[in-house]
PDB file of N, CA and C in Angstrom:
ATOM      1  N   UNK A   6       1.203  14.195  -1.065  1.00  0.00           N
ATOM      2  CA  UNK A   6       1.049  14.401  -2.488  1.00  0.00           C
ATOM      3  C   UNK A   6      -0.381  14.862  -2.778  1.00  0.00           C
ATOM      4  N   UNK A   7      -0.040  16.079  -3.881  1.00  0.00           N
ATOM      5  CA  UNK A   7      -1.487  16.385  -4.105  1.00  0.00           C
ATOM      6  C   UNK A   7      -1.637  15.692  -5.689  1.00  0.00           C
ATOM      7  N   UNK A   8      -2.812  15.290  -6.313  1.00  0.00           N
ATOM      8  CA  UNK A   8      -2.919  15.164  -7.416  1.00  0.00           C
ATOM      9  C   UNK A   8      -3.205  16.369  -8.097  1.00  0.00           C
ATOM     10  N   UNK A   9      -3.668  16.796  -9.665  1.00  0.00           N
ATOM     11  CA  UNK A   9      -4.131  18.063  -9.943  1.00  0.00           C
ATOM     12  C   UNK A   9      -5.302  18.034 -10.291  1.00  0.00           C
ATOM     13  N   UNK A  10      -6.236  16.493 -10.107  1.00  0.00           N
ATOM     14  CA  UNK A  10      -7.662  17.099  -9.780  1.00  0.00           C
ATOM     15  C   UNK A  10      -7.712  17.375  -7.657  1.00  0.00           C
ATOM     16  N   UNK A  11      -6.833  17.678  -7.026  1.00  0.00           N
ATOM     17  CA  UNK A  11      -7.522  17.762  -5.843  1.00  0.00           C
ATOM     18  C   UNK A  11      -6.949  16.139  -4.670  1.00  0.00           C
ATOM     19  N   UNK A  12      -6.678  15.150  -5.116  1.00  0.00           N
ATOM     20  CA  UNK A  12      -6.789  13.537  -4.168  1.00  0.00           C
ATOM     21  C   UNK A  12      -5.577  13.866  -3.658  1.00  0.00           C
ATOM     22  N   UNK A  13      -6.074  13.505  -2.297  1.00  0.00           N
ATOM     23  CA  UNK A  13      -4.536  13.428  -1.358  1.00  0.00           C
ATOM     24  C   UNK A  13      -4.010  12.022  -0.820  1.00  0.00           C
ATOM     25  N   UNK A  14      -2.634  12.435  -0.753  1.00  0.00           N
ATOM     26  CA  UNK A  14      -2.084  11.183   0.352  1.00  0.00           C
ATOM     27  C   UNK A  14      -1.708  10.665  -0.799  1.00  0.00           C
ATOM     28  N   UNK A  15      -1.661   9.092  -0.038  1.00  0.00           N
ATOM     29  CA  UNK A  15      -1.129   7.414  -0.127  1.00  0.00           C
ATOM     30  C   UNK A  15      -2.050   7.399  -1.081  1.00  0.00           C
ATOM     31  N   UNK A  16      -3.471   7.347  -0.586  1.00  0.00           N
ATOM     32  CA  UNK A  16      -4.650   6.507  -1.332  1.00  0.00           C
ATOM     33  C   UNK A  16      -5.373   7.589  -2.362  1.00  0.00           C
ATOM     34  N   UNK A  17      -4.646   8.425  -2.505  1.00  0.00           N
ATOM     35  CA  UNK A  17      -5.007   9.681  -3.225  1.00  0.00           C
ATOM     36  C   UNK A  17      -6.862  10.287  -3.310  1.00  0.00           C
ATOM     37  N   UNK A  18      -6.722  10.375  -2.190  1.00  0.00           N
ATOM     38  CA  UNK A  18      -8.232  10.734  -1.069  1.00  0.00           C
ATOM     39  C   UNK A  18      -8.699  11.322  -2.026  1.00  0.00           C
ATOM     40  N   UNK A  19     -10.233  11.979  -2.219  1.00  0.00           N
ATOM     41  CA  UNK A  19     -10.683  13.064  -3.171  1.00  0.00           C
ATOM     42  C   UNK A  19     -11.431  13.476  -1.911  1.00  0.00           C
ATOM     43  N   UNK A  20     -11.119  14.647  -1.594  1.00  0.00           N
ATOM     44  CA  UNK A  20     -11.957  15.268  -0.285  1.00  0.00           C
ATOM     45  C   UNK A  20     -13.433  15.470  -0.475  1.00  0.00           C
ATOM     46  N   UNK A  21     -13.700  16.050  -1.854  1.00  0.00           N
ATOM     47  CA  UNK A  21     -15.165  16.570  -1.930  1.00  0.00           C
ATOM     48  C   UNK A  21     -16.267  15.775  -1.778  1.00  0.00           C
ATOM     49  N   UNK A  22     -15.747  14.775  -2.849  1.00  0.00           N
ATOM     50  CA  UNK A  22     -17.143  13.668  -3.160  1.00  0.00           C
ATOM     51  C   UNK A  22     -17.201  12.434  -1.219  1.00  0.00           C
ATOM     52  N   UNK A  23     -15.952  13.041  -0.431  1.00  0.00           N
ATOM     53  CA  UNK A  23     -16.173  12.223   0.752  1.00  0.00           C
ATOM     54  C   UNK A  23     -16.445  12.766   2.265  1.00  0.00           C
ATOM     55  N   UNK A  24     -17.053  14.415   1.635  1.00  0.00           N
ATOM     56  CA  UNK A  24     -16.749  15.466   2.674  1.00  0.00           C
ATOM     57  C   UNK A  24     -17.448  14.774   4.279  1.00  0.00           C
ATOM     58  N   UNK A  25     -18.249  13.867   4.555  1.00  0.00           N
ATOM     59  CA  UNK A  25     -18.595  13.709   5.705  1.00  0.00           C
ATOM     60  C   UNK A  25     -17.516  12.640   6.350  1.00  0.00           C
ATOM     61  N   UNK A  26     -16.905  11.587   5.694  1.00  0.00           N
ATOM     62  CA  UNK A  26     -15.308  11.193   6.131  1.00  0.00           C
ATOM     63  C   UNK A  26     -14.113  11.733   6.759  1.00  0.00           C
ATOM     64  N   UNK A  27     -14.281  12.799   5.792  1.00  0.00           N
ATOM     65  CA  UNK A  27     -13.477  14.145   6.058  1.00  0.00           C
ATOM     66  C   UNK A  27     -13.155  14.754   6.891  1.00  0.00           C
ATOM     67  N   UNK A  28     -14.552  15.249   7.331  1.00  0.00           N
ATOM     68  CA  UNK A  28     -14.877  15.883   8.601  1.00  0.00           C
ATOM     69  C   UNK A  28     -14.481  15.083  10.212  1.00  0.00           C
ATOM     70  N   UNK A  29     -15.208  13.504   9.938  1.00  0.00           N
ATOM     71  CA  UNK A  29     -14.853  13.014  10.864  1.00  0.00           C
ATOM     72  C   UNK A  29     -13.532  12.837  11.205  1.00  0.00           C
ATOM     73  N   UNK A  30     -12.347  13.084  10.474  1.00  0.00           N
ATOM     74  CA  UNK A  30     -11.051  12.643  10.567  1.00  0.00           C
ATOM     75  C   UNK A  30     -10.437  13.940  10.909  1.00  0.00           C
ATOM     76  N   UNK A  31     -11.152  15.353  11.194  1.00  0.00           N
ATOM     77  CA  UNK A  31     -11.203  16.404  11.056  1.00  0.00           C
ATOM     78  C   UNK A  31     -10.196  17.287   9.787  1.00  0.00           C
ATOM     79  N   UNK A  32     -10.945  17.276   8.908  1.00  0.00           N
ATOM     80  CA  UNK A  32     -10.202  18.056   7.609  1.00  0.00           C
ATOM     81  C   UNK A  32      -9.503  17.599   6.927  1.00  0.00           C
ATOM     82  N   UNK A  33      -9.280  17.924   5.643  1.00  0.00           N
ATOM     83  CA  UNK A  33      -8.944  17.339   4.668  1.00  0.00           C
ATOM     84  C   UNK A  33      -7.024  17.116   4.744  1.00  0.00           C
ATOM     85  N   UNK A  34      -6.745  18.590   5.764  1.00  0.00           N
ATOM     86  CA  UNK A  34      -5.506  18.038   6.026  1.00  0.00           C
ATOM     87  C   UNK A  34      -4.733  17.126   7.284  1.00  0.00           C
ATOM     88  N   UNK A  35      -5.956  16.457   7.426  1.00  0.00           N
ATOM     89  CA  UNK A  35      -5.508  14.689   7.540  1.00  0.00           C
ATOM     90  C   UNK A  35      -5.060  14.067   6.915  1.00  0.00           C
ATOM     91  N   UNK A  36      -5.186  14.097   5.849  1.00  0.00           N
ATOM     92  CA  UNK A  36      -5.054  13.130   4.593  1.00  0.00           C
ATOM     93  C   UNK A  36      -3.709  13.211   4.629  1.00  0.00           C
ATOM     94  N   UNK A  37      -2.804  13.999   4.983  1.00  0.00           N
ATOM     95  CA  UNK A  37      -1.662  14.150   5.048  1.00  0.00           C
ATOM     96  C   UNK A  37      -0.797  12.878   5.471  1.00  0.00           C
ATOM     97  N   UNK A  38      -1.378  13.011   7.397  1.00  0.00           N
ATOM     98  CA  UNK A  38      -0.492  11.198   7.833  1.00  0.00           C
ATOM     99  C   UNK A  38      -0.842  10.269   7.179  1.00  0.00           C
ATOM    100  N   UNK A  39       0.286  10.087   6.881  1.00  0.00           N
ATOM    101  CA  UNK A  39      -0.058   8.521   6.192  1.00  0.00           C
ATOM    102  C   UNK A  39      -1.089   7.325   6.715  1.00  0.00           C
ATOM    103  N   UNK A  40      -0.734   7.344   8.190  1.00  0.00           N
ATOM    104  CA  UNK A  40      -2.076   6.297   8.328  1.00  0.00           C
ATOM    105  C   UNK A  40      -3.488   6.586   8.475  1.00  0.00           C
ATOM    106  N   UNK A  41      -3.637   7.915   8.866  1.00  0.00           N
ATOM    107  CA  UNK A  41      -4.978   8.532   8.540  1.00  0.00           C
ATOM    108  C   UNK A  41      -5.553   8.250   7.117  1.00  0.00           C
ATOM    109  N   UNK A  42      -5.000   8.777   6.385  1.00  0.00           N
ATOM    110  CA  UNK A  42      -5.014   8.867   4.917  1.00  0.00           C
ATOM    111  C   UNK A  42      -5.011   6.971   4.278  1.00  0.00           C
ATOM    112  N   UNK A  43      -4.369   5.848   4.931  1.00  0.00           N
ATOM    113  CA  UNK A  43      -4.517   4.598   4.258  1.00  0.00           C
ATOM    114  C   UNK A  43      -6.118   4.119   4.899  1.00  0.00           C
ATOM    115  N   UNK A  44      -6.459   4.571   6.269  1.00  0.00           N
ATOM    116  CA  UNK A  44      -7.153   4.164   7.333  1.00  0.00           C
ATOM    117  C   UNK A  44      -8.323   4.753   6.064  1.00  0.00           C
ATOM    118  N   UNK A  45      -8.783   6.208   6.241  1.00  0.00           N
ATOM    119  CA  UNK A  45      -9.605   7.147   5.112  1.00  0.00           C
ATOM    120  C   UNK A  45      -9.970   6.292   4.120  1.00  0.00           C
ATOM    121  N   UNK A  46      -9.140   6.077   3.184  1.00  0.00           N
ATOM    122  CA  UNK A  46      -8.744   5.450   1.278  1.00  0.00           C
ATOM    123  C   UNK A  46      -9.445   4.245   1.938  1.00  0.00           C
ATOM    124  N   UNK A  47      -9.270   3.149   2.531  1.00  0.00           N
ATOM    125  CA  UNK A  47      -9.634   1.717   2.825  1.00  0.00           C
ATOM    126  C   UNK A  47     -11.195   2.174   3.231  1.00  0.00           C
ATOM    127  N   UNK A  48     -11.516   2.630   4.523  1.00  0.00           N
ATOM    128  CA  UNK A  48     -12.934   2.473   4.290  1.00  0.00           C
ATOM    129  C   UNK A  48     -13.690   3.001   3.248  1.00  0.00           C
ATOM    130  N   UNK A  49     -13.180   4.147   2.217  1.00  0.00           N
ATOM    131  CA  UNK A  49     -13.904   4.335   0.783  1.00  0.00           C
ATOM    132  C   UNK A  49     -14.014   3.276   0.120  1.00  0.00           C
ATOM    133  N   UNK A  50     -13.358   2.285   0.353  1.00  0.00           N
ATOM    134  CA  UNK A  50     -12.745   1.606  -1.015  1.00  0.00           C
ATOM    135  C   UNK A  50     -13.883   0.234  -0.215  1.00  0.00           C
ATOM    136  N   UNK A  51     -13.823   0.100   1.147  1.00  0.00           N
ATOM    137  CA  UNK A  51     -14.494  -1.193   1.649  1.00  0.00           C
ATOM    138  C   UNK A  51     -16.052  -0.584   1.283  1.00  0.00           C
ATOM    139  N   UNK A  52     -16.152   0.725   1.583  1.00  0.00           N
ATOM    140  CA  UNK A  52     -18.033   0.906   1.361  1.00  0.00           C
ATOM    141  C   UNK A  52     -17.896   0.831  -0.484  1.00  0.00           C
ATOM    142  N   UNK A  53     -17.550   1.025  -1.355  1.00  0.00           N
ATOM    143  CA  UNK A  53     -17.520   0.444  -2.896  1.00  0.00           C
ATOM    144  C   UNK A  53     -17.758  -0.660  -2.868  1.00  0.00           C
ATOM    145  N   UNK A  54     -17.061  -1.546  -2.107  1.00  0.00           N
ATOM    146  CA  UNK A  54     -16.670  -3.004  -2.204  1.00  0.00           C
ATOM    147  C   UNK A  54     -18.360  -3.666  -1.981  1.00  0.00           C
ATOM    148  N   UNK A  55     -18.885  -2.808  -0.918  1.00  0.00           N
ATOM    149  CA  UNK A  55     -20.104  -2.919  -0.179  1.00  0.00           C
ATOM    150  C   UNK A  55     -20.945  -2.836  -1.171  1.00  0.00           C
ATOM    151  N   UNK A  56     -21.006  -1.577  -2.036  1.00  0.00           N
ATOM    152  CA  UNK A  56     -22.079  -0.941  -2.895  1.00  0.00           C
ATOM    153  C   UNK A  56     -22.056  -1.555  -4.298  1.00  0.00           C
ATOM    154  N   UNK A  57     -20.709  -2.356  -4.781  1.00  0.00           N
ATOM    155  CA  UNK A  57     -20.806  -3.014  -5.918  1.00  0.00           C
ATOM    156  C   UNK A  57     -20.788  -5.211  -5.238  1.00  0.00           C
ATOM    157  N   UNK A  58     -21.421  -5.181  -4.378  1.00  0.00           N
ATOM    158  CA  UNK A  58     -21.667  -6.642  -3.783  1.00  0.00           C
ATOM    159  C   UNK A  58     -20.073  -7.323  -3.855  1.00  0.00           C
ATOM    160  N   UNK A  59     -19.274  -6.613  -3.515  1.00  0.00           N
ATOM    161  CA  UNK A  59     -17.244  -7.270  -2.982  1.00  0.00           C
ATOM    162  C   UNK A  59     -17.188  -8.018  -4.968  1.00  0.00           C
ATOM    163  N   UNK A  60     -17.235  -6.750  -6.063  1.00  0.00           N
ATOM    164  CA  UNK A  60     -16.878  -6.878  -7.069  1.00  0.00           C
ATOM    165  C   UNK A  60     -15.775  -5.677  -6.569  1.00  0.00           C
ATOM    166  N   UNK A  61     -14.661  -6.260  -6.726  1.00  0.00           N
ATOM    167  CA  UNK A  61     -13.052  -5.285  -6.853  1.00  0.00           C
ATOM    168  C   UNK A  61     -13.212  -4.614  -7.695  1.00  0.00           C
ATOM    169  N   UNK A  62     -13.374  -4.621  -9.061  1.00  0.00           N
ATOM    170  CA  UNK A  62     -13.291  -4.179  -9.775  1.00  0.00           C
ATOM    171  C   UNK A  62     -13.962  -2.787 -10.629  1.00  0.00           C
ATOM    172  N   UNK A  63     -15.128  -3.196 -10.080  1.00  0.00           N
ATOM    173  CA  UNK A  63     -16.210  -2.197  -9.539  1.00  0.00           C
ATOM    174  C   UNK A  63     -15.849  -0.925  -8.677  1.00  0.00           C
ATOM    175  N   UNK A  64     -15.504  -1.781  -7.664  1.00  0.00           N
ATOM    176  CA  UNK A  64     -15.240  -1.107  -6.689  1.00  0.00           C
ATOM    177  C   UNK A  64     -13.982  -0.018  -6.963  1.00  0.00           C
ATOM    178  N   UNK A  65     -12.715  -0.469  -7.422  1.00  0.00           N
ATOM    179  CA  UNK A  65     -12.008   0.681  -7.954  1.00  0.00           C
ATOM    180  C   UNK A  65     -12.656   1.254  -9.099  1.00  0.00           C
ATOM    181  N   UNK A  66     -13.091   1.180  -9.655  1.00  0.00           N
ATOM    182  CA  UNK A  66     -13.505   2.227 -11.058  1.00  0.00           C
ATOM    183  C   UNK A  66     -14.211   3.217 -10.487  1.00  0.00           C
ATOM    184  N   UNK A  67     -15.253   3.052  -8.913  1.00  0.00           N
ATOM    185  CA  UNK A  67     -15.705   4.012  -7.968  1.00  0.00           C
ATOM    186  C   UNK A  67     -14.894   4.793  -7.726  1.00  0.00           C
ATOM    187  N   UNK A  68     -13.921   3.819  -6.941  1.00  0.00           N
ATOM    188  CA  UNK A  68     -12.907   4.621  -5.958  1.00  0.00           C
ATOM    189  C   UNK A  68     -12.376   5.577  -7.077  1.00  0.00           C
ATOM    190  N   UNK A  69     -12.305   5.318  -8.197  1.00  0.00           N
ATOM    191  CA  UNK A  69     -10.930   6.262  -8.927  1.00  0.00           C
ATOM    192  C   UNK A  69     -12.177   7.275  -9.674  1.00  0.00           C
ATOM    193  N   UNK A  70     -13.668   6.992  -9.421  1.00  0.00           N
ATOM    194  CA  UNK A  70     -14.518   8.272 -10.157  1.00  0.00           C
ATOM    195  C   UNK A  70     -14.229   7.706 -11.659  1.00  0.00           C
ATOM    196  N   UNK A  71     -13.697   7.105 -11.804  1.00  0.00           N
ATOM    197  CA  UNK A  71     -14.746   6.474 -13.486  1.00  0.00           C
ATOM    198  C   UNK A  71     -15.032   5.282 -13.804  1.00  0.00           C
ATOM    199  N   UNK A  72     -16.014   5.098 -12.296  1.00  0.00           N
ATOM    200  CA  UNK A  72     -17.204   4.091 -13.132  1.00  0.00           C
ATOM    201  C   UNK A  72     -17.597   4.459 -14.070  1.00  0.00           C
ATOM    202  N   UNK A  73     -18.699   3.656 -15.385  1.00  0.00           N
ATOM    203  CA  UNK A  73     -19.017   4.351 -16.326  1.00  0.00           C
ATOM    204  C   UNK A  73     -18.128   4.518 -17.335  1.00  0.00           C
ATOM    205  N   UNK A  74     -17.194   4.517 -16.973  1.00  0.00           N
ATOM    206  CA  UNK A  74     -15.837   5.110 -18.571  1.00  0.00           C
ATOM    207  C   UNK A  74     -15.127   3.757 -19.199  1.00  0.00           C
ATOM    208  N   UNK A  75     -14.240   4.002 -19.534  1.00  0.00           N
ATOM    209  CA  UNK A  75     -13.467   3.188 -20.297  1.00  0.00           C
ATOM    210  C   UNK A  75     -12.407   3.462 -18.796  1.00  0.00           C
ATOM    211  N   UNK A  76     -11.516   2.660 -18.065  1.00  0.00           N
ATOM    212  CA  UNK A  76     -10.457   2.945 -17.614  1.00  0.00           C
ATOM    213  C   UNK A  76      -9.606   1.717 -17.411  1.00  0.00           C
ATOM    214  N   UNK A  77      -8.576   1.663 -17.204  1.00  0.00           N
ATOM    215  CA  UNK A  77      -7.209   0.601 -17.102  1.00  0.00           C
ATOM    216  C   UNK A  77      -6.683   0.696 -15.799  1.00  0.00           C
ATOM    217  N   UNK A  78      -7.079   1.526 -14.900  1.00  0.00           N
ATOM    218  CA  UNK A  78      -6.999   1.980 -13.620  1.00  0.00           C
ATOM    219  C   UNK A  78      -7.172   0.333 -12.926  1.00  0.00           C
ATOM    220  N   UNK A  79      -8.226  -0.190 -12.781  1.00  0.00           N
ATOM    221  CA  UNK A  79      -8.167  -1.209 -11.603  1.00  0.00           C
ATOM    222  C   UNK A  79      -7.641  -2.227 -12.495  1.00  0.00           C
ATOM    223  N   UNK A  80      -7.215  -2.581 -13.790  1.00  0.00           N
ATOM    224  CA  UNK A  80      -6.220  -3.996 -14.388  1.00  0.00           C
ATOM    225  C   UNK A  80      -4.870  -3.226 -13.702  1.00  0.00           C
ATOM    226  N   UNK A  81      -4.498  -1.714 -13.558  1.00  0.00           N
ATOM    227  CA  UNK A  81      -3.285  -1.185 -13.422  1.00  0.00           C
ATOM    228  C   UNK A  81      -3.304  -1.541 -11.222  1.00  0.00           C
ATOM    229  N   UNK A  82      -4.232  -1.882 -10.996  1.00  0.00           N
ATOM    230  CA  UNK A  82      -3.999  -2.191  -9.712  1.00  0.00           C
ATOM    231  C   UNK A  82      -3.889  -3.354  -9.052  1.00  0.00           C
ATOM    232  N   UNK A  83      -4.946  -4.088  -9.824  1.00  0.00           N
ATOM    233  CA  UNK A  83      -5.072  -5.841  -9.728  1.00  0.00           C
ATOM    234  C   UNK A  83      -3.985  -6.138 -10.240  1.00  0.00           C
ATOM    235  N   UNK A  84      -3.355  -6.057 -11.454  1.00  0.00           N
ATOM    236  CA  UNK A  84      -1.648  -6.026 -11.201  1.00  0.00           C
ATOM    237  C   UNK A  84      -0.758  -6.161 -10.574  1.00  0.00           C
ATOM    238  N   UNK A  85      -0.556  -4.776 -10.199  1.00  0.00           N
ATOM    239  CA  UNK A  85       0.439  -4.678  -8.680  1.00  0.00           C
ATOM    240  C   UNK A  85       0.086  -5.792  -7.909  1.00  0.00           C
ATOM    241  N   UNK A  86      -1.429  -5.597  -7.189  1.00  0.00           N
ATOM    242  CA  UNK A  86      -1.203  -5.972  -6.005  1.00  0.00           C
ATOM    243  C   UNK A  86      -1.248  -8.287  -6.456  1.00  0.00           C
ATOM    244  N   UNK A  87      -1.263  -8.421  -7.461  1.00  0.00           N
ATOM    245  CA  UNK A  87      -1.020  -9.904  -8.069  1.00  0.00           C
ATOM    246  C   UNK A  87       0.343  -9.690  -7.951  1.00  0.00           C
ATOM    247  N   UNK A  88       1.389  -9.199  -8.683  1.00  0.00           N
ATOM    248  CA  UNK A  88       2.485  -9.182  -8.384  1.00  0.00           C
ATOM    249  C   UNK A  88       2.795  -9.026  -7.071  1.00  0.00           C
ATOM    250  N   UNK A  89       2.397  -8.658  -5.783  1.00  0.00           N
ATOM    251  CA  UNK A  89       2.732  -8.286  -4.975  1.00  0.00           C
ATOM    252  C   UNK A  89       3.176  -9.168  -3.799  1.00  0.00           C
ATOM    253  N   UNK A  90       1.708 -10.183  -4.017  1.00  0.00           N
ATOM    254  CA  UNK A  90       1.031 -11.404  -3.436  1.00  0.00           C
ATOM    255  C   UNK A  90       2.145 -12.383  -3.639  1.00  0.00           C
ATOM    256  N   UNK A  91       2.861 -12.564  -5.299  1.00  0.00           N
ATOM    257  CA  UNK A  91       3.349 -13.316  -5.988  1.00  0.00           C
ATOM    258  C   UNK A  91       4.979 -13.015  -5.380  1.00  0.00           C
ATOM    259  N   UNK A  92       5.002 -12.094  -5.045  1.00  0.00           N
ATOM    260  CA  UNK A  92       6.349 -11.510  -4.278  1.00  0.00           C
ATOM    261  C   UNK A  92       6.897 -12.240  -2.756  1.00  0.00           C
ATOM    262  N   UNK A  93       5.502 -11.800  -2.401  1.00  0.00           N
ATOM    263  CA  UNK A  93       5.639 -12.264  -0.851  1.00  0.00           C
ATOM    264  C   UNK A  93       5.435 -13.526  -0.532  1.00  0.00           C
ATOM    265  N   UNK A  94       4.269 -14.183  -1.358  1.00  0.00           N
ATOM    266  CA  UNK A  94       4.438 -15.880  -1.239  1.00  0.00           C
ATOM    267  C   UNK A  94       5.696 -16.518  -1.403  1.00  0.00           C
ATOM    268  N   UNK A  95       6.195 -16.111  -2.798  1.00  0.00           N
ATOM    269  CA  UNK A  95       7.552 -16.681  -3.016  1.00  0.00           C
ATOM    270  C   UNK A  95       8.884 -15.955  -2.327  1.00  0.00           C
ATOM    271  N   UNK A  96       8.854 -15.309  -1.468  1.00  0.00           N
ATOM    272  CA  UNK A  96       9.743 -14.997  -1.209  1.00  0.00           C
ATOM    273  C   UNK A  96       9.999 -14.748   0.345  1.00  0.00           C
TER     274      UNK A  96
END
């Protein structure tokens, strides 16, 4: 999946702002396999995690490029993955 600013995959990669990731995984059409592309998305998301001191929340508003804004993006993820948790414990 492409988005229509550009993010690929699972973790909806943004190639530009991660071009030395990129490279190492060789090219952006990596992002394609899926586990390349979750493997990719996770260490972006662990160096955020890094750069906002393991604030989640922070850390996605990075990952998704609007820190700074108004967004519903990481309540729309902390969500899921609460429901998710809440899934698999109980079930």
């Amino acid at each position: 999946a492409v988005s229509r600013v550009g993010a690929r995959g699972l973790m909806q990669v943004m190639p530009g702002p991660h071009s030395r990731k990129i490279r190492e995984i060789g090219g952006s059409g990596a992002l394609f396999d899926p586990a390349t592309n979750i493997h990719t998305g996770s260490r972006i998301l662990a160096s955020y995690l890094d750069d906002h001191s393991g604030d989640l929340r922070r850390a996605l508003l990075s990952y998704n490029g609007s820190l700074g804004t108004r967004s519903s993006f990481p309540e729309k993820v902390l969500r899921i993955y609460r429901d998710l948790r809440r899934t698999t414990i109980e079930g």
